[in-house]
PDB file of C-alpha atoms in Angstrom:
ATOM      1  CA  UNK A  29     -56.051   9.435  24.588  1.00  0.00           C
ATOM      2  CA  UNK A  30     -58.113   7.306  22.168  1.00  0.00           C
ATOM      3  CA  UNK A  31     -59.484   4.657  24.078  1.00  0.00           C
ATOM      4  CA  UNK A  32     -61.675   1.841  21.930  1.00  0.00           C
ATOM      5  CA  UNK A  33     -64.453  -0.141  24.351  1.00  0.00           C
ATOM      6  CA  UNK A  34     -66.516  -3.389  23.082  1.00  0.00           C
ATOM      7  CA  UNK A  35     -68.753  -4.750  25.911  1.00  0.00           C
ATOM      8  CA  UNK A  36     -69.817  -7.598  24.512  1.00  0.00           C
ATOM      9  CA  UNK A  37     -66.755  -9.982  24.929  1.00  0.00           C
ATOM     10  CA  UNK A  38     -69.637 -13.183  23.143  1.00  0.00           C
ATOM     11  CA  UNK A  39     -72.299 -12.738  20.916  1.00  0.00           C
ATOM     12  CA  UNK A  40     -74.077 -15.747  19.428  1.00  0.00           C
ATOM     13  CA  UNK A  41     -76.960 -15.529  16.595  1.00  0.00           C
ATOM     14  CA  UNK A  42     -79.138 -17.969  14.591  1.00  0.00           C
ATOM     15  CA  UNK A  43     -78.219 -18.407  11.017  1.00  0.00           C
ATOM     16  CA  UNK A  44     -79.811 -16.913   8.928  1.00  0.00           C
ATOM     17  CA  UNK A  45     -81.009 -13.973  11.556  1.00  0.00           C
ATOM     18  CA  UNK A  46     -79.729 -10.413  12.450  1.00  0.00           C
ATOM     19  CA  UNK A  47     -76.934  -9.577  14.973  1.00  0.00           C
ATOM     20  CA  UNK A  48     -75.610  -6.386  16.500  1.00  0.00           C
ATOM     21  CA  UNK A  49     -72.150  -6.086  17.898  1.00  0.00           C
ATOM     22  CA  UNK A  50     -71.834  -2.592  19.903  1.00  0.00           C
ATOM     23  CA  UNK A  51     -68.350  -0.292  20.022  1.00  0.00           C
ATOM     24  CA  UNK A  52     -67.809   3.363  21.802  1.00  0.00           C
ATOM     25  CA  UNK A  53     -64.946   5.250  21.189  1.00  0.00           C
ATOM     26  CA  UNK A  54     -63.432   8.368  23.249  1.00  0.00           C
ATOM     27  CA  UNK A  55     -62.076  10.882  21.513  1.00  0.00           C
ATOM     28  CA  UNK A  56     -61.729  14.864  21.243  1.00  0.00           C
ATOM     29  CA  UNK A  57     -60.845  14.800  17.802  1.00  0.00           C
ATOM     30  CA  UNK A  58     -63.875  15.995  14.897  1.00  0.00           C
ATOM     31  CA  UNK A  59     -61.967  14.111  12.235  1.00  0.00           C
ATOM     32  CA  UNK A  60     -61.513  10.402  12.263  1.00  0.00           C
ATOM     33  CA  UNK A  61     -62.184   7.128  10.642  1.00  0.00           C
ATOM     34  CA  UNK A  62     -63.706   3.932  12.242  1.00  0.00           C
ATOM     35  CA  UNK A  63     -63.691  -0.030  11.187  1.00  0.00           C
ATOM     36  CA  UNK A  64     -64.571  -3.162  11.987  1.00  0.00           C
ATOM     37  CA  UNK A  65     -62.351  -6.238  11.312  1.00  0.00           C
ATOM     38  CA  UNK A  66     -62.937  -9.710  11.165  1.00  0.00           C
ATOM     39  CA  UNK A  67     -60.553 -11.996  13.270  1.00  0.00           C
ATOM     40  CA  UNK A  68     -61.775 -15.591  11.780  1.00  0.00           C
ATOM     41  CA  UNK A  69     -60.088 -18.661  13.331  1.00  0.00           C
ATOM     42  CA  UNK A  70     -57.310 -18.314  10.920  1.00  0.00           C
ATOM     43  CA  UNK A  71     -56.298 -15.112  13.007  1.00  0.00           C
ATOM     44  CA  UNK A  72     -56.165 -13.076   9.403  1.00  0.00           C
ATOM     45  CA  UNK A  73     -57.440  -9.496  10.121  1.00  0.00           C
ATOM     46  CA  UNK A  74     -59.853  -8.994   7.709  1.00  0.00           C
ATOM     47  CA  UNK A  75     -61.240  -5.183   6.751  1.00  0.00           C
ATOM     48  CA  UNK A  76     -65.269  -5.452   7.293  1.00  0.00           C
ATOM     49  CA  UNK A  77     -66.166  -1.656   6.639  1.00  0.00           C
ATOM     50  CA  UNK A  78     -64.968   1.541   7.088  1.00  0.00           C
ATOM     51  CA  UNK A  79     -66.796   4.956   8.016  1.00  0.00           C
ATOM     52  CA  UNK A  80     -65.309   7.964   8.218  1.00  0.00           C
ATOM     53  CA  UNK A  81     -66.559  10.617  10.862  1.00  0.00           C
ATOM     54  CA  UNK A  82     -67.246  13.389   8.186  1.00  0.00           C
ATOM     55  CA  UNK A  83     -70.164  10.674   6.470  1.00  0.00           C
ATOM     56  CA  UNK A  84     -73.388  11.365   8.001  1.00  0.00           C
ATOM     57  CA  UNK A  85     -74.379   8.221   5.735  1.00  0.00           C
ATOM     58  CA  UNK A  86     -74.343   4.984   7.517  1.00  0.00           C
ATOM     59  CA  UNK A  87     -71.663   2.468   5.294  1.00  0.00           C
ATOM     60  CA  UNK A  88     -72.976  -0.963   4.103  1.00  0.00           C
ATOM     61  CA  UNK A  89     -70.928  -3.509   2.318  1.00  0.00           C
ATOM     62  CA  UNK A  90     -73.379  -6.254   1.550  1.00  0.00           C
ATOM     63  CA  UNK A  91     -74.875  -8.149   4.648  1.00  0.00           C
ATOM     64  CA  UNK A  92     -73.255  -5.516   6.739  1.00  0.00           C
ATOM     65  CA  UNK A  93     -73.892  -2.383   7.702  1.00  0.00           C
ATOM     66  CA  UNK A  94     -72.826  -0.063  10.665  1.00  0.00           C
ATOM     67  CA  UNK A  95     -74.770   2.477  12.707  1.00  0.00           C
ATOM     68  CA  UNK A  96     -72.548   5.476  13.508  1.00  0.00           C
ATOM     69  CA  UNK A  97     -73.805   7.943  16.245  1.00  0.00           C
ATOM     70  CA  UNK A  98     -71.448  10.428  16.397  1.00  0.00           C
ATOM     71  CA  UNK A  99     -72.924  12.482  19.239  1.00  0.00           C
ATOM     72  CA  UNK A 100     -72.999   9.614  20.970  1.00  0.00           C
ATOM     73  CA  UNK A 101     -69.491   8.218  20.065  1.00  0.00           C
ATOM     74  CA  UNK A 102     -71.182   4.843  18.952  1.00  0.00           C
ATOM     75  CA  UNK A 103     -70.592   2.437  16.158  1.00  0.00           C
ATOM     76  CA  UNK A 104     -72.112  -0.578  16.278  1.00  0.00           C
ATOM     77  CA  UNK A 105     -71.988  -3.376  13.470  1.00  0.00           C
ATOM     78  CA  UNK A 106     -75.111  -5.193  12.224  1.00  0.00           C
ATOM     79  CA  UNK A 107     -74.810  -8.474  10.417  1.00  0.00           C
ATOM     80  CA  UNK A 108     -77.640  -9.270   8.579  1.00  0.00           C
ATOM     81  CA  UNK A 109     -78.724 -12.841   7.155  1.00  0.00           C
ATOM     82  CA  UNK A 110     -75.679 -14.211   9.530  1.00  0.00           C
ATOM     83  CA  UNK A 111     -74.388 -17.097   7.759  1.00  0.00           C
ATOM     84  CA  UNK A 112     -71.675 -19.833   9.438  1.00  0.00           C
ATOM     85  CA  UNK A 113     -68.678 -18.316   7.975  1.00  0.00           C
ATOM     86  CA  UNK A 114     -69.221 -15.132  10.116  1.00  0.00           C
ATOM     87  CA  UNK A 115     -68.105 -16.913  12.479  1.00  0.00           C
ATOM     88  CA  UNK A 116     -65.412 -14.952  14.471  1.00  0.00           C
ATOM     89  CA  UNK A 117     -63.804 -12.383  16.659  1.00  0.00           C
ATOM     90  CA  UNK A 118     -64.643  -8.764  15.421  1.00  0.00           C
ATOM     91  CA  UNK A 119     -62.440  -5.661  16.523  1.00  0.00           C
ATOM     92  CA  UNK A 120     -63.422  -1.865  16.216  1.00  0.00           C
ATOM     93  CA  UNK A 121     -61.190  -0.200  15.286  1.00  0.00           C
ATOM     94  CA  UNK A 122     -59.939   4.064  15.704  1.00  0.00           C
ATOM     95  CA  UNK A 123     -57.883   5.785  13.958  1.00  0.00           C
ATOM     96  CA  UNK A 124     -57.352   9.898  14.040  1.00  0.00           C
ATOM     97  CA  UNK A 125     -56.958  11.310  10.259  1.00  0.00           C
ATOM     98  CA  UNK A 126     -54.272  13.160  12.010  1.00  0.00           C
ATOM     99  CA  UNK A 127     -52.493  10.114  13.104  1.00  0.00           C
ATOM    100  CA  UNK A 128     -50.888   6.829  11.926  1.00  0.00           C
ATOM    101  CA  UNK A 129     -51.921   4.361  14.598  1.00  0.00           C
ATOM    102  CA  UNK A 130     -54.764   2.195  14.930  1.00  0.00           C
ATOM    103  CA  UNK A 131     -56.862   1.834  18.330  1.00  0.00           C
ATOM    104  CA  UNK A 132     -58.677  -1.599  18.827  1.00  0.00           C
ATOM    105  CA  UNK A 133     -60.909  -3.152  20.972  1.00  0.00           C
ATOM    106  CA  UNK A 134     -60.588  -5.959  23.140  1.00  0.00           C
ATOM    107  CA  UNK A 135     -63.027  -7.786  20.346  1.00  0.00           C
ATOM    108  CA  UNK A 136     -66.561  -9.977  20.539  1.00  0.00           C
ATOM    109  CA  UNK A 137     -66.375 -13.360  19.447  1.00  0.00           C
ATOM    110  CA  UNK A 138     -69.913 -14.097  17.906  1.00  0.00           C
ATOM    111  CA  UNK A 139     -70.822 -17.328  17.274  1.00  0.00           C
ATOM    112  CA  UNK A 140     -73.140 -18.153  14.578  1.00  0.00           C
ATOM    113  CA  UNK A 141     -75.276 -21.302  15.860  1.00  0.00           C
ATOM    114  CA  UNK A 142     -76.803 -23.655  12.856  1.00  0.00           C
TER     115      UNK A 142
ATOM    116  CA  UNK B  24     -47.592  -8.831  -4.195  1.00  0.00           C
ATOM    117  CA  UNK B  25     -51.541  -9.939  -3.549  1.00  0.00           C
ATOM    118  CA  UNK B  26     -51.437  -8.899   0.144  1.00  0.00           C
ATOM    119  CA  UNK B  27     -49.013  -8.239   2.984  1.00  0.00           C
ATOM    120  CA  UNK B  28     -47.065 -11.396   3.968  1.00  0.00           C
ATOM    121  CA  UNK B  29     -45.187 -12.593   7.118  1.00  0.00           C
ATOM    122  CA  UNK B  30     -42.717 -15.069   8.254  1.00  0.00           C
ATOM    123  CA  UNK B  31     -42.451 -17.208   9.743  1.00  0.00           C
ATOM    124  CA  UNK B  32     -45.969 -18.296  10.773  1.00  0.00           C
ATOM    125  CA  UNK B  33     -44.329 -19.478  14.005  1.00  0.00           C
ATOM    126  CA  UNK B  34     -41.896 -19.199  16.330  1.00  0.00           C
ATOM    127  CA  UNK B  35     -40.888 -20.937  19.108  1.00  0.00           C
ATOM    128  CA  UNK B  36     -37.568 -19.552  20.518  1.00  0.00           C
ATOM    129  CA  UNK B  37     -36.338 -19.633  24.465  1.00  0.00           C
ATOM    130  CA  UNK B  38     -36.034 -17.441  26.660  1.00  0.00           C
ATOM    131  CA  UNK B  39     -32.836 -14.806  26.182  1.00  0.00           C
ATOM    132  CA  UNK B  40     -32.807 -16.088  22.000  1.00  0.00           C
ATOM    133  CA  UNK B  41     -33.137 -13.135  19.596  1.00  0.00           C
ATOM    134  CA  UNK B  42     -35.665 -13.305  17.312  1.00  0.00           C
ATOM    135  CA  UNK B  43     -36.079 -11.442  13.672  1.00  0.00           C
ATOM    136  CA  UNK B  44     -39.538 -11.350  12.494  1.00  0.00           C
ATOM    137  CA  UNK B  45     -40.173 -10.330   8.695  1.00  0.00           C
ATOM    138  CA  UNK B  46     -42.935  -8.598   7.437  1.00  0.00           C
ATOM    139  CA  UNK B  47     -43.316  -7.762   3.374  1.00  0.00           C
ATOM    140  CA  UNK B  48     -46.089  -5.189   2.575  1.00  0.00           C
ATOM    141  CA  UNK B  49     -48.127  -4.561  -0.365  1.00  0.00           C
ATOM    142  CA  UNK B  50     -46.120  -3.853  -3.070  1.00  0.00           C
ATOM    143  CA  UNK B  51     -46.087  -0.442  -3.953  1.00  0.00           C
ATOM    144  CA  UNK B  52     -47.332   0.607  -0.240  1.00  0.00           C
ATOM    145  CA  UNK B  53     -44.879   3.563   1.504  1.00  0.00           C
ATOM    146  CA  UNK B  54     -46.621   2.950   4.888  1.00  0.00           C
ATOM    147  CA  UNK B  55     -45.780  -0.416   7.130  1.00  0.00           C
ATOM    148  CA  UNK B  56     -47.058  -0.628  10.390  1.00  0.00           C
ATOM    149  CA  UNK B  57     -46.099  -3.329  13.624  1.00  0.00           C
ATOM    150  CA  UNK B  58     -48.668  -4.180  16.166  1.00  0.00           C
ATOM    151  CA  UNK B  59     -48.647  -6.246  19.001  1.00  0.00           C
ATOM    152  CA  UNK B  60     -51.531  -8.629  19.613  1.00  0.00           C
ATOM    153  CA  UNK B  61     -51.691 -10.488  23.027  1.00  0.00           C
ATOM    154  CA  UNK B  62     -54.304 -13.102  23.322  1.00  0.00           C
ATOM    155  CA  UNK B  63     -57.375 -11.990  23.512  1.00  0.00           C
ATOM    156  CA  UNK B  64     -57.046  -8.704  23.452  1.00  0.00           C
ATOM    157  CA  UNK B  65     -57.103  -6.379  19.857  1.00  0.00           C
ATOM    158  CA  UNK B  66     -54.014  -5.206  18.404  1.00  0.00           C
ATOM    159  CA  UNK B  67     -51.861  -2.751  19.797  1.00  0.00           C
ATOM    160  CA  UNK B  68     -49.337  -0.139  17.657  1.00  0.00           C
ATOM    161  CA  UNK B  69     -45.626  -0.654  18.233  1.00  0.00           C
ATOM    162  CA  UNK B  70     -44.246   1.335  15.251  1.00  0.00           C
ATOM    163  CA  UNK B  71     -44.476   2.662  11.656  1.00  0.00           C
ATOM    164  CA  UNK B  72     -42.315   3.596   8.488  1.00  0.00           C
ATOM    165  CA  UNK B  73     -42.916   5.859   5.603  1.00  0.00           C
ATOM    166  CA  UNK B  74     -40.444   4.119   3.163  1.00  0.00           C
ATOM    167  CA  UNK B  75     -37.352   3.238   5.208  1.00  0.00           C
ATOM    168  CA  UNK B  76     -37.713   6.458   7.797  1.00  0.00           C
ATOM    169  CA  UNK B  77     -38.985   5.153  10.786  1.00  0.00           C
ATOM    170  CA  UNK B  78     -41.362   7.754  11.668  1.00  0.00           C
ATOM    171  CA  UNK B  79     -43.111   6.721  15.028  1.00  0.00           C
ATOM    172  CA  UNK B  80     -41.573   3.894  17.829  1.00  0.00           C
ATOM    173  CA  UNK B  81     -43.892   5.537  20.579  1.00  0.00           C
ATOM    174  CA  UNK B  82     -45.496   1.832  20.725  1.00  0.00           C
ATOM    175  CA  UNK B  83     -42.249   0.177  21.376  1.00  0.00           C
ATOM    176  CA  UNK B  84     -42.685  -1.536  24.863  1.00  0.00           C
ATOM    177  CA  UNK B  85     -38.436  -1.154  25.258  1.00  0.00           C
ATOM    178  CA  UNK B  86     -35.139  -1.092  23.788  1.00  0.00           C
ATOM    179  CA  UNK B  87     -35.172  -4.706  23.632  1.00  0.00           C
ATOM    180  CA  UNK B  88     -37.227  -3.921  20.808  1.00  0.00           C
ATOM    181  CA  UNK B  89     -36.748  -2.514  16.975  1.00  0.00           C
ATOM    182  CA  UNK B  90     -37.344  -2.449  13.739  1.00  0.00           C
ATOM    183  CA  UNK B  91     -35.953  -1.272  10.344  1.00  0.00           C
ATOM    184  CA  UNK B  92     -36.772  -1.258   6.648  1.00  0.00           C
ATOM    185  CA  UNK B  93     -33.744  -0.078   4.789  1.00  0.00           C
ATOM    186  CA  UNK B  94     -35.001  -0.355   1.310  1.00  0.00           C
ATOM    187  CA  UNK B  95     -38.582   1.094   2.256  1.00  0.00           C
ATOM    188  CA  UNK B  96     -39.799  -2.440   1.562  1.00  0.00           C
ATOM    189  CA  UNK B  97     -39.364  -5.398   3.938  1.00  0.00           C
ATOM    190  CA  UNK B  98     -39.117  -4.864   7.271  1.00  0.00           C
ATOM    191  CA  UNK B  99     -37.822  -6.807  10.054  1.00  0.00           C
ATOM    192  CA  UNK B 100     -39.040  -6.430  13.730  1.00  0.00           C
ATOM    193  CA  UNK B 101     -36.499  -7.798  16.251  1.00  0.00           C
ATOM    194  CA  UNK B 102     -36.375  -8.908  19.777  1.00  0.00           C
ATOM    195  CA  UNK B 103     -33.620  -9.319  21.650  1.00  0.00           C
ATOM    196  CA  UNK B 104     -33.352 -11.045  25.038  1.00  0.00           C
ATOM    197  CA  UNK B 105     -36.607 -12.684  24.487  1.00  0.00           C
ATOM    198  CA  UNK B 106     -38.774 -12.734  27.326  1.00  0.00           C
ATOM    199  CA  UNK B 107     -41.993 -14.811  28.188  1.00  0.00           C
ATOM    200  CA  UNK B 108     -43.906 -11.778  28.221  1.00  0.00           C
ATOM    201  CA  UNK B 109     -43.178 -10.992  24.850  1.00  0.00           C
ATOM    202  CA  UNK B 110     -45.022 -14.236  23.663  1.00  0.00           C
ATOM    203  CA  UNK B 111     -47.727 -12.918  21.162  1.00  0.00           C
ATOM    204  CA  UNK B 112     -48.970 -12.031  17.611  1.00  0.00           C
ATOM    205  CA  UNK B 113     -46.870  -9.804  15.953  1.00  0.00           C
ATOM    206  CA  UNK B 114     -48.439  -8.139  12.864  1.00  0.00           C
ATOM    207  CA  UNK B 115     -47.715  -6.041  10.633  1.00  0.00           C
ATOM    208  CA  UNK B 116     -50.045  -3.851   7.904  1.00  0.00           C
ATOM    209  CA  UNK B 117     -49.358  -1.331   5.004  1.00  0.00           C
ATOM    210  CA  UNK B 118     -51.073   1.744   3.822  1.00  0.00           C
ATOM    211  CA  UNK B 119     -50.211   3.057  -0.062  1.00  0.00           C
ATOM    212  CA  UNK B 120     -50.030   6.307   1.602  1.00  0.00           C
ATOM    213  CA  UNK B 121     -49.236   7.807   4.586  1.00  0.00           C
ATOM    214  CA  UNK B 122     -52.236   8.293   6.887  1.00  0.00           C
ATOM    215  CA  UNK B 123     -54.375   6.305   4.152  1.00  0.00           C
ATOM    216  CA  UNK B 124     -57.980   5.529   5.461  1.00  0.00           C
ATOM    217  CA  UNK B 125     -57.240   1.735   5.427  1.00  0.00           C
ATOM    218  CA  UNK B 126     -54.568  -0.763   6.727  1.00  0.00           C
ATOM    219  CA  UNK B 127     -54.041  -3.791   5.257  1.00  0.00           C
ATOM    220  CA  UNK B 128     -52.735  -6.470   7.980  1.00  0.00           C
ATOM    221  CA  UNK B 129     -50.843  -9.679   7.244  1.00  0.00           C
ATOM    222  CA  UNK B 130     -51.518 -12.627   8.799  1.00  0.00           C
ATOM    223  CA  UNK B 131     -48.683 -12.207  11.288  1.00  0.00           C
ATOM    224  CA  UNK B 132     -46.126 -13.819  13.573  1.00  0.00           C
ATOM    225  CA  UNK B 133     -47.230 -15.370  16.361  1.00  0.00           C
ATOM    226  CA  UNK B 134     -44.192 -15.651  18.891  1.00  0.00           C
ATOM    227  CA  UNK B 135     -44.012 -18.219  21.831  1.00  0.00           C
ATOM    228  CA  UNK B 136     -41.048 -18.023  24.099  1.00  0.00           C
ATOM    229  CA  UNK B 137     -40.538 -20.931  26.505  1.00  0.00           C
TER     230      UNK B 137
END
């Protein structure tokens, strides 16, 4: 099974200054697709970015970016410029290309300090 | 419509009530999905549709449980015999294809029985 592990449970960063936010998956599979969503205190789940396994090219949308090991079953999330509004809880997210389901992790909460 | 919607926002039902949550995907989207979020933890897969064929209820916790989408457009997730344990978020997402990279999530249901 597909199991989804964040060990940070808090994060906190300066505005204005660069955070990382760490996931590992477990999987058997070669072909899959990973995210990261934002959980702001609204509790919308909001899509962040979006790699698939085959990409050897780390995915950026704008201030963020991921870093996707895939020997290593890594993908970790860096936010940089953090501003106030990234303020939130952030799942990673699994899901097989073979499958319909989604895996999460338990989520960080990262609070962005003024 | 401009995203996935859900109602209600809130419920607060007792314990043994039925309850009939309502999710309304992206229009145009064949795949809706149900999760299960408990607090503090990341969302967890209950079931999915490709139009109105329920295709996968492996995530159901038990038969107190289901779901339907008879028009393969709004769906309704009910539980009967409401227990405490079932208090939650309920959400739901939608895919414009089957097995699409990306799920869109709603804001969801959350569910408090007293």
């Amino acid at each position: 099974a597909q199991t989804v592990t964040q060990s940070q449970p808090e994060m906190s960063v300066q505005e204005a200054e660069t955070v990382t936010l760490s996931c590992t998956y477990d999987t058997s599979e070669s072909d899959y697709y990973l995210f990261w969503y934002k959980q702001p205190p609204s509790r919308q789940m909001i899509l962040v970015i979006r790699q698939e396994a085959y990409k050897q090219q780390n995915a950026t949308e704008n201030r963020f970016s991921v870093n996707f090991q895939k020997a290593a079953k890594s993908f970790s999330l860096k936010i940089s410029d953090s501003q106030l509004g990234d303020a939130a809880m952030y799942f990673c997210a699994y899901r097989s290309a073979g499958s319909n389901d989604m895996r999460f992790g338990a989520g960080t909460r990262l609070t962005v300090k003024p | 419509g401009a995203g996935v919607s859900q109602s209600p926002r809130y419920k607060v039902t007792k314990r043994g009530q039925d309850v009939a949550l309502r999710c309304d995907p992206i229009s145009g989207h064949v795949s809706l999905y149900w999760y299960r979020q408990a607090l503090g933890q990341g969302p967890e897969f209950l079931t999915y549709f490709n139009y109105e064929a329920q295709q996968d209820k492996s995530g159901l916790p038990n038969d107190r449980f289901s779901a339907e989408r008879p028009e393969g457009s709004i769906s309704t997730l009910t539980i009967q015999r409401t227990e405490q344990r079932d208090s939650a978020m309920y959400r739901c997402a939608s895919s414009l294809v089957p097995r699409e990279k990306t799920q869109y999530f709603g804001p969801g249901t959350r569910l408090l029985v007293l």
